[in-house]
Coordinates of C-alpha atoms and ligand atoms in Angstrom, one line a residue:
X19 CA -128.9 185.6 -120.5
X20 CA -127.8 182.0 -122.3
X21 CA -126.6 180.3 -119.7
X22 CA -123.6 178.1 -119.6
X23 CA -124.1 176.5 -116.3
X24 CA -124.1 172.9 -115.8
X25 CA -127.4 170.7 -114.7
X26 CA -125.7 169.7 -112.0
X27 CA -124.3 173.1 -110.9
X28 CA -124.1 173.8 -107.1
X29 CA -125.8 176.5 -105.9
X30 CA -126.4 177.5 -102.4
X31 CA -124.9 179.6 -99.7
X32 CA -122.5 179.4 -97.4
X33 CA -122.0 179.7 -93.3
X34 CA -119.5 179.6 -90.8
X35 CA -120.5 178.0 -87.1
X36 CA -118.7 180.7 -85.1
X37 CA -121.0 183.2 -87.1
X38 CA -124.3 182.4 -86.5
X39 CA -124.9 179.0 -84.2
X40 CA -124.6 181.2 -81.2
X41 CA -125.1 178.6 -77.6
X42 CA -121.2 179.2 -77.7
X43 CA -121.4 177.2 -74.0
X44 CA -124.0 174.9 -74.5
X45 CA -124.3 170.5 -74.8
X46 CA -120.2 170.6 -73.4
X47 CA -119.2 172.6 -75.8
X48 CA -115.9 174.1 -75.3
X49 CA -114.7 177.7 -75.3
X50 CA -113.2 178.8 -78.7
X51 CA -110.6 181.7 -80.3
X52 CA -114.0 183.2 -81.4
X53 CA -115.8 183.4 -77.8
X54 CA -112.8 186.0 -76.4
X55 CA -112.6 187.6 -80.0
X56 CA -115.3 190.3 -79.3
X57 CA -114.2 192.7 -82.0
X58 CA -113.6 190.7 -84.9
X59 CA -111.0 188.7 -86.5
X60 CA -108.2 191.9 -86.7
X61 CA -109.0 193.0 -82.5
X62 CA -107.3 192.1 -79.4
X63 CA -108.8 189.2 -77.5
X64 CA -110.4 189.2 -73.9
X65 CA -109.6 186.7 -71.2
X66 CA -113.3 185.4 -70.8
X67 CA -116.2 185.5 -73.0
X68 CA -118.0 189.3 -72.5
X69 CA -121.3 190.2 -73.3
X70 CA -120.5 192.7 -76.2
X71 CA -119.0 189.5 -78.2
X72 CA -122.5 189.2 -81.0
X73 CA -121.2 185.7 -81.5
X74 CA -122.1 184.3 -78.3
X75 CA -125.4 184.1 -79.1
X76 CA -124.9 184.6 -83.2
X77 CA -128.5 184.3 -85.2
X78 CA -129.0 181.2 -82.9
X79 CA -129.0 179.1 -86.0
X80 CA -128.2 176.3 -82.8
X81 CA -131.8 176.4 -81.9
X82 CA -133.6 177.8 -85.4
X83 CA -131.6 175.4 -88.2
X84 CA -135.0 173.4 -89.3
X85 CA -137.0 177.1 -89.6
X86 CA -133.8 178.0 -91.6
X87 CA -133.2 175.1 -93.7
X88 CA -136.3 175.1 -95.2
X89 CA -136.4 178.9 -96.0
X90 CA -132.7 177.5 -97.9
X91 CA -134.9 174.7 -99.3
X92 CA -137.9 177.0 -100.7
X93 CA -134.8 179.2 -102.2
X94 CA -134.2 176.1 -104.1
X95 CA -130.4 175.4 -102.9
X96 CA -128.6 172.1 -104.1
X97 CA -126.0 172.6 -101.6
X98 CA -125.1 174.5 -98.1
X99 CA -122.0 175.3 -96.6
X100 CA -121.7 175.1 -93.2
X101 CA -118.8 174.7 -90.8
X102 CA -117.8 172.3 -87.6
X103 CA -117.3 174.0 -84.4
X104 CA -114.2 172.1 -83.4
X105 CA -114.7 173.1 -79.7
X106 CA -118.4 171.2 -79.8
X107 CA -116.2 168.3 -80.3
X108 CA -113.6 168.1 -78.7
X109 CA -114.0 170.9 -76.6
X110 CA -110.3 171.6 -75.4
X111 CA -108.9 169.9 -78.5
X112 CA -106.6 167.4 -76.9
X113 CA -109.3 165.3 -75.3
X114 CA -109.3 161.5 -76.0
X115 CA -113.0 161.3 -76.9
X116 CA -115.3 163.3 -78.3
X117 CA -118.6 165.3 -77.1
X118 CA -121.5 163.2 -78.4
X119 CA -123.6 166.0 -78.0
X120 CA -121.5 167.9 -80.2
X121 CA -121.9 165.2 -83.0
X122 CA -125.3 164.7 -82.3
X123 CA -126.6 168.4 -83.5
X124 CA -124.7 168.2 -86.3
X125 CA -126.4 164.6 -87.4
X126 CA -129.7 166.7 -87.3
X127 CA -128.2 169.1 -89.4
X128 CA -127.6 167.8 -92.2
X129 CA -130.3 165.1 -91.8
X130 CA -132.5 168.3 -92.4
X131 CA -130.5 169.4 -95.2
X132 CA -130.6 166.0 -96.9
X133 CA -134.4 165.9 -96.9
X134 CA -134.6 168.3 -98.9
X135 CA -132.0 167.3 -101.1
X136 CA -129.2 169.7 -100.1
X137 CA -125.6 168.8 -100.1
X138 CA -124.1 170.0 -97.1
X139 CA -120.6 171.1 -97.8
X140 CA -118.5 171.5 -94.4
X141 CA -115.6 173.3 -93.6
X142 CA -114.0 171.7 -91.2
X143 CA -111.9 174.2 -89.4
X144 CA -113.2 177.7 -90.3
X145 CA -111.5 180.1 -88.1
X146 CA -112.6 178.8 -84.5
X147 CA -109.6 176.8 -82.7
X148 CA -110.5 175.0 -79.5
X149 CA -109.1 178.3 -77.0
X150 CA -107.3 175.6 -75.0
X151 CA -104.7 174.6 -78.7
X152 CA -103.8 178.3 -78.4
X153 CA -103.4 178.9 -75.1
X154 CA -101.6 175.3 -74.2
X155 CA -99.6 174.7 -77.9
X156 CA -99.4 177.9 -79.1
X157 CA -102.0 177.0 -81.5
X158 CA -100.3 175.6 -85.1
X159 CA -96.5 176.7 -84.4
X160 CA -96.7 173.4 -82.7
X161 CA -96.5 170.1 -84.2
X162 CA -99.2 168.5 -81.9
X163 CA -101.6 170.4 -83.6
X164 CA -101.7 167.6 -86.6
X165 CA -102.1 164.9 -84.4
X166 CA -105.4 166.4 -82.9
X167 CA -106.5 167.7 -85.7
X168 CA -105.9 164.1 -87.4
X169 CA -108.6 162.9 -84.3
X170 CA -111.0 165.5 -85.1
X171 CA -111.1 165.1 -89.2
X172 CA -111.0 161.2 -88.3
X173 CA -114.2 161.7 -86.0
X174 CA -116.0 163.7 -88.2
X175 CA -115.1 161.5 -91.9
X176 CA -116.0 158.4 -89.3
X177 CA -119.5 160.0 -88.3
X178 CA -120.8 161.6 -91.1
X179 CA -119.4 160.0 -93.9
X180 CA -122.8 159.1 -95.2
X181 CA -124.1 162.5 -94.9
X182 CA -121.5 164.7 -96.3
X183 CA -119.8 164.2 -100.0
X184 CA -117.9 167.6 -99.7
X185 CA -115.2 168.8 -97.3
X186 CA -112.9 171.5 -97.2
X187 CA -110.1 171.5 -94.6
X188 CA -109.5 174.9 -93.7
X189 CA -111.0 178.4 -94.4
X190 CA -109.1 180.9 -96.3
X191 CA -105.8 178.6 -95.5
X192 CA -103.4 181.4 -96.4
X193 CA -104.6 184.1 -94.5
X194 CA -102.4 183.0 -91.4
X195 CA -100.5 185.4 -93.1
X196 CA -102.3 188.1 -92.0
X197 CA -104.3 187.0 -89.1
X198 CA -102.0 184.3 -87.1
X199 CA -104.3 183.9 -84.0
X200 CA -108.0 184.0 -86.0
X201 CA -106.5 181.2 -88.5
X202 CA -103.7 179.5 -87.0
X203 CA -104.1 179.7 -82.9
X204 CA -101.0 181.3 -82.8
X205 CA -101.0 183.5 -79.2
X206 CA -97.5 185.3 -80.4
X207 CA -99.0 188.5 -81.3
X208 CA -98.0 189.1 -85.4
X209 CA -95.8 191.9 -84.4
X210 CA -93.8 189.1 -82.7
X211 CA -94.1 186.2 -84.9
X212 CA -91.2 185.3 -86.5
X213 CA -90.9 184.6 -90.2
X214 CA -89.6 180.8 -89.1
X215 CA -92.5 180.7 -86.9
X216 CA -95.1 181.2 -88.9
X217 CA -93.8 179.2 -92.0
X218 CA -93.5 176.1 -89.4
X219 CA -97.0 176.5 -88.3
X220 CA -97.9 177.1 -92.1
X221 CA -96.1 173.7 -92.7
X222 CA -97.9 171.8 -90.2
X223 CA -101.1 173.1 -91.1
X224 CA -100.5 172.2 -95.4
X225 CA -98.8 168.8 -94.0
X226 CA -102.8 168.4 -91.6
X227 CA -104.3 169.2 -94.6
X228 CA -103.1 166.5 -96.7
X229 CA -103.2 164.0 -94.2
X230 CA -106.7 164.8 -93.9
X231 CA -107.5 164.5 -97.6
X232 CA -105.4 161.6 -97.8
X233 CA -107.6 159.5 -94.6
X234 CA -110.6 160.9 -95.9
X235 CA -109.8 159.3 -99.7
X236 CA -109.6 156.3 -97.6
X237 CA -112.9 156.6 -95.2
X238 CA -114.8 158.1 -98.0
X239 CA -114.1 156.7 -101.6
X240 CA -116.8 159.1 -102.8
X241 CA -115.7 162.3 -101.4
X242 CA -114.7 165.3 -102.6
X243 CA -112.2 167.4 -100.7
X244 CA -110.7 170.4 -101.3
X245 CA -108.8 173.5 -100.2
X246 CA -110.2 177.5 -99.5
X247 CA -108.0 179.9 -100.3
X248 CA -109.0 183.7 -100.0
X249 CA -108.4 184.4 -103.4
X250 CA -107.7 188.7 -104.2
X251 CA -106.4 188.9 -107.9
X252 CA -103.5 191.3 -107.9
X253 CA -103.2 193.6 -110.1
X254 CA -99.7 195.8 -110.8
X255 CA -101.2 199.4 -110.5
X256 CA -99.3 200.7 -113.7
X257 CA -97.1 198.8 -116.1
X258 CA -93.9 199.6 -114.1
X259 CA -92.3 196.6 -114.0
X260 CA -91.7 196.8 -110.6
X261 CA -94.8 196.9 -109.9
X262 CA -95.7 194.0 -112.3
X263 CA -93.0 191.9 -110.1
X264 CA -94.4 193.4 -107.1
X265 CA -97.9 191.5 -107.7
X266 CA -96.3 188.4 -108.7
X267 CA -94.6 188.2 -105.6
X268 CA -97.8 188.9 -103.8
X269 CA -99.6 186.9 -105.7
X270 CA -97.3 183.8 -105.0
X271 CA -97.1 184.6 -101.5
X272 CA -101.1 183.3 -101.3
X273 CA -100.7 180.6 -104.5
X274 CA -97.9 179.1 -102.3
X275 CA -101.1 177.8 -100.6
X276 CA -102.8 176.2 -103.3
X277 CA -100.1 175.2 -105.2
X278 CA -98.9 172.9 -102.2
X279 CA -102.7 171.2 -102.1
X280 CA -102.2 171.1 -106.0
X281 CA -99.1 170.1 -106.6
X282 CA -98.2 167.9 -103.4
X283 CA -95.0 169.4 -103.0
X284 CA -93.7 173.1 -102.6
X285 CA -93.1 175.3 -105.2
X286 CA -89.8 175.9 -106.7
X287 CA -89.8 179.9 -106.2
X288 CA -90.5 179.2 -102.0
X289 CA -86.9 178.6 -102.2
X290 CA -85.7 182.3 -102.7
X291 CA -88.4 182.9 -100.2
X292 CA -87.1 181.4 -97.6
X293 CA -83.9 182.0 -98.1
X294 CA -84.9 185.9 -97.9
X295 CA -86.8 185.3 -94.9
X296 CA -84.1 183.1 -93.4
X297 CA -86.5 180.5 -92.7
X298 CA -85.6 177.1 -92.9
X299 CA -88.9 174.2 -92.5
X300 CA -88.1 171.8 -90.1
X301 CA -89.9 168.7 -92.0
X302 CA -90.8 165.2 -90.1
X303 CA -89.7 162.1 -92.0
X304 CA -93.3 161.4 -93.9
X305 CA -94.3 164.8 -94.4
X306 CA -93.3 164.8 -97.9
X307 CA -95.0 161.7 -99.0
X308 CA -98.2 163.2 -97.0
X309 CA -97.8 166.3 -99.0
X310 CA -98.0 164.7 -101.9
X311 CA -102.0 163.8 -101.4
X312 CA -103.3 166.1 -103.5
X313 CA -106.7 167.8 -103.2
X314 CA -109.7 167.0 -105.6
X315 CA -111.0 170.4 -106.3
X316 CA -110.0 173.9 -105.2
X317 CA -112.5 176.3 -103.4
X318 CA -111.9 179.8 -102.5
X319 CA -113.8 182.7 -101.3
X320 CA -114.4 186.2 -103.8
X321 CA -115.0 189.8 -102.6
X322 CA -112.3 192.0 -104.7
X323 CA -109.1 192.8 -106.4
X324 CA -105.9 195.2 -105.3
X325 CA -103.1 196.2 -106.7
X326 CA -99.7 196.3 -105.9
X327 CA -97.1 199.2 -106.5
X328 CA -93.8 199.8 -105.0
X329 CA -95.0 203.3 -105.1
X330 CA -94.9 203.9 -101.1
X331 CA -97.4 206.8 -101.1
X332 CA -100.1 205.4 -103.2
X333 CA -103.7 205.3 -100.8
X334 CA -103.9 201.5 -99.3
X335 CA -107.5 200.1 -99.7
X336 CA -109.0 198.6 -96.8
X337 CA -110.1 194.8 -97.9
X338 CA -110.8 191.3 -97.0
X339 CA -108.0 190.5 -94.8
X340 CA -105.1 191.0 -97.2
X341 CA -103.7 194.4 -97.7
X342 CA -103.5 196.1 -100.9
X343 CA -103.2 199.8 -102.9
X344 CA -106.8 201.2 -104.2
X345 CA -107.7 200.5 -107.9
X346 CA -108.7 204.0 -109.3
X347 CA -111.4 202.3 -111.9
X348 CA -113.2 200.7 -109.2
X349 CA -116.1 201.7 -106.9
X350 CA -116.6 200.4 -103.4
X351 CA -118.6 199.3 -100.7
X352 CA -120.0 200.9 -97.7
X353 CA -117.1 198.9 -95.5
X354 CA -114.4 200.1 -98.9
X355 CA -113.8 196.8 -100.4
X356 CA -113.5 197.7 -103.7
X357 CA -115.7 195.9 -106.5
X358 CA -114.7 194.1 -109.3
X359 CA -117.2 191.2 -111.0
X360 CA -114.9 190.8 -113.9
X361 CA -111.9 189.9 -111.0
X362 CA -114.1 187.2 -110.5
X363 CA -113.5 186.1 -114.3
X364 CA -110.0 186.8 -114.2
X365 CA -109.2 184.3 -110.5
X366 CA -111.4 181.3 -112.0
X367 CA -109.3 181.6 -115.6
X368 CA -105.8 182.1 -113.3
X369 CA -106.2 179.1 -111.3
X370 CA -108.0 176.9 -114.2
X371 CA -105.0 177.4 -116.1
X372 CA -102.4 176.7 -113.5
X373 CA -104.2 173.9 -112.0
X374 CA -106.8 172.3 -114.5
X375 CA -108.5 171.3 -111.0
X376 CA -112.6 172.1 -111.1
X377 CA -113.1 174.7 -108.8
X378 CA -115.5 176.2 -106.5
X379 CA -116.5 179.6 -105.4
X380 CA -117.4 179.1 -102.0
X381 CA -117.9 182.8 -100.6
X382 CA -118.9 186.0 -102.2
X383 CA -121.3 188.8 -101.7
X384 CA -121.8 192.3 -100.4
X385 CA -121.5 193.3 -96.7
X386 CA -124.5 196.5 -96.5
X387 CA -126.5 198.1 -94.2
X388 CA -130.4 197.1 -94.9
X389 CA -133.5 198.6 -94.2
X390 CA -136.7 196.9 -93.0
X391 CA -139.7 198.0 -94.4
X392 CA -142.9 196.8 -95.3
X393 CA -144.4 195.3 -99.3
X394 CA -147.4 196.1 -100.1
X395 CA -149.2 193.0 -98.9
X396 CA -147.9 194.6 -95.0
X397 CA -145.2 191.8 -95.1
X398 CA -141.5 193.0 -93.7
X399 CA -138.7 192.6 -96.1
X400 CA -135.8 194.6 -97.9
X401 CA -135.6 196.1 -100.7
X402 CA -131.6 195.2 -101.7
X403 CA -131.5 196.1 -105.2
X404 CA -127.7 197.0 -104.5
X405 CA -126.8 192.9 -103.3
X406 CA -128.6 191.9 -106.6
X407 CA -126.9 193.9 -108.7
X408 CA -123.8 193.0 -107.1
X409 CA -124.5 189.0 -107.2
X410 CA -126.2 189.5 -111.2
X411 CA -122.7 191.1 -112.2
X412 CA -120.5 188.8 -110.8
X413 CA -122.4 185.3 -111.6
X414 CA -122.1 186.6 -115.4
X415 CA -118.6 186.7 -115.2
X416 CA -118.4 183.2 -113.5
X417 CA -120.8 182.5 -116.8
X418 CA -118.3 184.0 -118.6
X419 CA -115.3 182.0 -116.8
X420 CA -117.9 178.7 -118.0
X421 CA -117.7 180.2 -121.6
X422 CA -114.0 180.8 -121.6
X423 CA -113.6 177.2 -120.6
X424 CA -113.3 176.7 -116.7
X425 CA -114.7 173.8 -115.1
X426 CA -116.7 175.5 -111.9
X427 CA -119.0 172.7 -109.6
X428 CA -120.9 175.6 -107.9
X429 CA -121.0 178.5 -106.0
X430 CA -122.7 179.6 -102.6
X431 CA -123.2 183.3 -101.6
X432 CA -121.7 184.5 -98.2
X433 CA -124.1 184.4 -95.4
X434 CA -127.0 183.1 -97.2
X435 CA -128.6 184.2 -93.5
X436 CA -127.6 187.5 -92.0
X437 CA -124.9 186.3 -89.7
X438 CA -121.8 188.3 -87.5
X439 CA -118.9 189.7 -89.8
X440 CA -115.9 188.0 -89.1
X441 CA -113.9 191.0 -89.6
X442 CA -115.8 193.4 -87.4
X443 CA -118.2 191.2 -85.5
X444 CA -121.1 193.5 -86.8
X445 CA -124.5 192.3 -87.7
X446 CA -125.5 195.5 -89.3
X447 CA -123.1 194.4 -91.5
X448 CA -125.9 192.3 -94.1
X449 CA -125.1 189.6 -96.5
X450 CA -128.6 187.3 -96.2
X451 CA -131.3 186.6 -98.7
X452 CA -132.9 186.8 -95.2
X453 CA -132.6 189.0 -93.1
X454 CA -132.6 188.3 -89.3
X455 CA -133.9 191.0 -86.3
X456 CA -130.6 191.3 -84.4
X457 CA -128.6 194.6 -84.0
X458 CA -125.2 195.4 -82.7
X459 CA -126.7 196.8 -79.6
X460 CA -128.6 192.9 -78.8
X461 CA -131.7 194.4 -78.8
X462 CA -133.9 192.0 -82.0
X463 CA -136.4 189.1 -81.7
X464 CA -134.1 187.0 -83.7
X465 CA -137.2 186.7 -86.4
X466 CA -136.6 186.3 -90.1
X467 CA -138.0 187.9 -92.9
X468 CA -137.2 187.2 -96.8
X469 CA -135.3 190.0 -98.6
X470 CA -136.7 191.1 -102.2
X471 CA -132.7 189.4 -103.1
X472 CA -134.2 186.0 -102.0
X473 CA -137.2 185.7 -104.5
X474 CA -134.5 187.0 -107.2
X475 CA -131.5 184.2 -106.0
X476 CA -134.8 181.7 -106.5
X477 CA -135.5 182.7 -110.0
X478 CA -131.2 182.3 -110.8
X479 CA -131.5 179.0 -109.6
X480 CA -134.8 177.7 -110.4
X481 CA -133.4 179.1 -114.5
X482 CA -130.1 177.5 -113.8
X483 CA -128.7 181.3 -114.6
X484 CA -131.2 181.9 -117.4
X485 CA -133.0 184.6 -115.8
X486 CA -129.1 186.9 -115.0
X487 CA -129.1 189.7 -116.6
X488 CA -125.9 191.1 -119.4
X489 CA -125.2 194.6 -119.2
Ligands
BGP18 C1 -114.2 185.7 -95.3 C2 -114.4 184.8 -94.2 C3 -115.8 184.7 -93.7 C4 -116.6 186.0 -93.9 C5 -116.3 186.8 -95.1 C6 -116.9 188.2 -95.1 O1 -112.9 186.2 -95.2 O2 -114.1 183.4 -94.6 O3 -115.9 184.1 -92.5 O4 -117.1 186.6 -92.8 O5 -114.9 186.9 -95.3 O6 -116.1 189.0 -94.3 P1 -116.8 190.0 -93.2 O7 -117.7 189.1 -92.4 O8 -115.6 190.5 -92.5 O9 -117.5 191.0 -94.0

């Protein structure tokens, strides 16, 4: 293929701490929303940690992060996402001073990334509240949460900010809307959350946010920060238009997020909104200045498209998170999120033209089940012809999106490493290059083995793109 992407294009993979560092109680770190989520992001939550909970222990990237930053380094990555367990710092959230411990393991991280010349790009809260916010504040419904979120992003900016050029301040920011405890802390089970509820704790997290971006323009005059948004094109299902009104609505009801980072203020169609939802933000004096530090680029994560219809008996799709109705012309994967490259193309040209902001793609990839087997030199791997295919077609379209005009500074695969899903807490549920001997049953020796996908995500880089293949 000609490729369009830049010298200095960003490629790597991406990683969230509650995923894969496992040592969930280890060097003072405290408990988090993850350690009594055993089933995954969408299940009900346990009172202590139990043994069935695969993230306890994770890939034990906590003990194994030099054996796999140098398989990231031979892959040839220019950047790594990673994520900062907030509960190995402060490990109840509201304490004074942080766990040096905590701080120290994450110096060595990226120490070992920087040797070999990968960025580390951290996510500062990725869906892993200290347990003691939620149980004690009610997680983000309560304004306190800014405050001690302030003392965290300070910390970190403080600590690091000779390491780390990239930040983003929340994962998949708007999908609170979905999942109120995984994302925002919020106990009040979503059946019970109020509309006025969750908008407040919406608003304190967008007001964090900027406040973060704002101190870290400060601490860091070389940083980059951004926003994640889970990004799902909708589509209207036929040219009904009520269904074409139905997707804009849905559509806003996630751009609300990124139009806030944008934009530093809220949009003007969040007025009907709340006036439908009867919800009416109670703002501190400041917040609106603090809205009004914008991000510098806007990252989001990839998997699929839905549509919308207002067509009541239409078949649902199951999907990242966010609900949505099936898309006849599309085939799926073996967990049903529907696959669409050229949705991929169609989210970067959307939000290049609404924001001219660069933007990133920060997650993608294909959740399968793999087989170990052995090469022909007697060496384990997998033979994932499927994940390649699946990258090849969508990093044309992000070729494409380069073509069409969009200014994109990079783009990491999801779990570069085999890792825990976040919606089912499965490992059988494979993203990784590399592949790592654990199975949902604990049994594994936690070794890892290079996936015929890794030699192939090698060659993309080391081509910068030249060596994708057009249909
Ligand atoms: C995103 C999350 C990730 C991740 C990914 C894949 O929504 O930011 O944490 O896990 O989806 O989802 P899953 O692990 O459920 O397959």
């Amino acid at each position: 293929m000609i490729s369009n992407f830049n010298e200095d294009f960003l490629w790597g993979g991406a990683t969230a701490a509650n995923q894969f560092e496992g040592a969930y109680n280890e060097d003072g770190k405290g408990l988090s929303t993850q350690d009594v989520a055993p089933k995954g992001i969408m299940g009900p939550i346990t009172e202590e940690p139990t043994k069935d909970n695969m993230k306890l222990i994770g890939i034990d990237f906590y003990h194994r992060y030099k054996e796999d930053i140098k398989l990231f380094a031979e892959m040839g990555f220019k950047v790594f996402r990673l994520s900062i367990a907030w509960s190995r710092i402060f490990p109840n959230g509201d304490d004074l001073e942080p766990n040096e411990l905590g701080l120290k393991f994450y110096d060595d991280v990226f120490d070992e990334c920087l040797k070999y010349g990968i960025e580390p790009l951290v996510t500062i809260s990725h869906y892993e509240t200290p347990l003691n916010l939620a149980k004690k504040y009610n997680g983000w419904t309560n304004r306190k949460l800014i405050g001690f979120y302030e003392t965290y992003v300070r910390t970190l900016f403080s600590r690091y900010k000779d390491k780390v050029k990239y930040w983003l301040t929340f994962n998949e920011i708007n999908s609170i809307l979905h999942i109120p405890f995984m994302s925002g802390a919020v106990m009040t089970s979503k059946e019970e959350l109020t509309k006025q509820d969750l908008y407040q704790a919406i608003h304190h997290e967008l007001v964090a946010s900027a406040l973060a971006t704002k101190i870290g323009h400060e601490m860091m005059p070389n940083a980059m920060i951004g926003c994640m948004v889970l990004a799902m094109p909708v589509y209207p299902l036929t040219p009904n238009p009520d269904d074409v009104l139905k997707a804009l609505e849905t559509d806003r009801s996630n751009l609300l997020f990124s139009d806030i980072h944008v934009r530093g203020k809220y949009p003007p169609y969040a007025k009907r909104l709340f006036e439908e939802y009867d919800v009416s933000i109670v703002m501190a004096s400041g917040d609106e200045e603090i809205l009004k530090n914008t991000v510098d680029f806007v990252s989001f994560s990839y998997y699929m498209s839905v549509c919308e219809t207002t067509d009541h008996t239409r078949k649902s799709t199951n999907g990242n998170i966010m609900p949505g109705v099936s898309n006849p012309y599309l085939k799926e994967s073996e967990w049903g999120w529907q696959i669409d490259p050229k949705g991929l193309r169609y989210a970067l040209n959307t939000l290049y033209d609404r924001y001219e902001k660069p933007l990133f793609i920060v997650e993608n990839g294909l959740g399968a089940v793999d087989q170990l087997v052995e090469d022909e030199k007697g060496n384990k791997t997998v033979l994932d012809d499927y994940r390649i295919q699946y990258l090849n077609d969508h990093l044309v379209q992000v070729n494409e999106a380069i073509k069409d005009g969009v200014e994109i500074m990079g783009y990491t695969t999801w779990g570069c490493i085999d890792l825990v899903s976040a919606s089912t807490a499965e490992l059988k549920k494979r993203y990784g290059f590399i592949y790592v001997d654990r199975n949902d049953d604990g049994s594994g020796t936690l070794q890892r083995y290079r996936k015929k996908s890794f030699h192939w995500y090698k060659e993309v880089i080391a081509t910068n793109g030249e060596s994708l293949k057009e249909k």
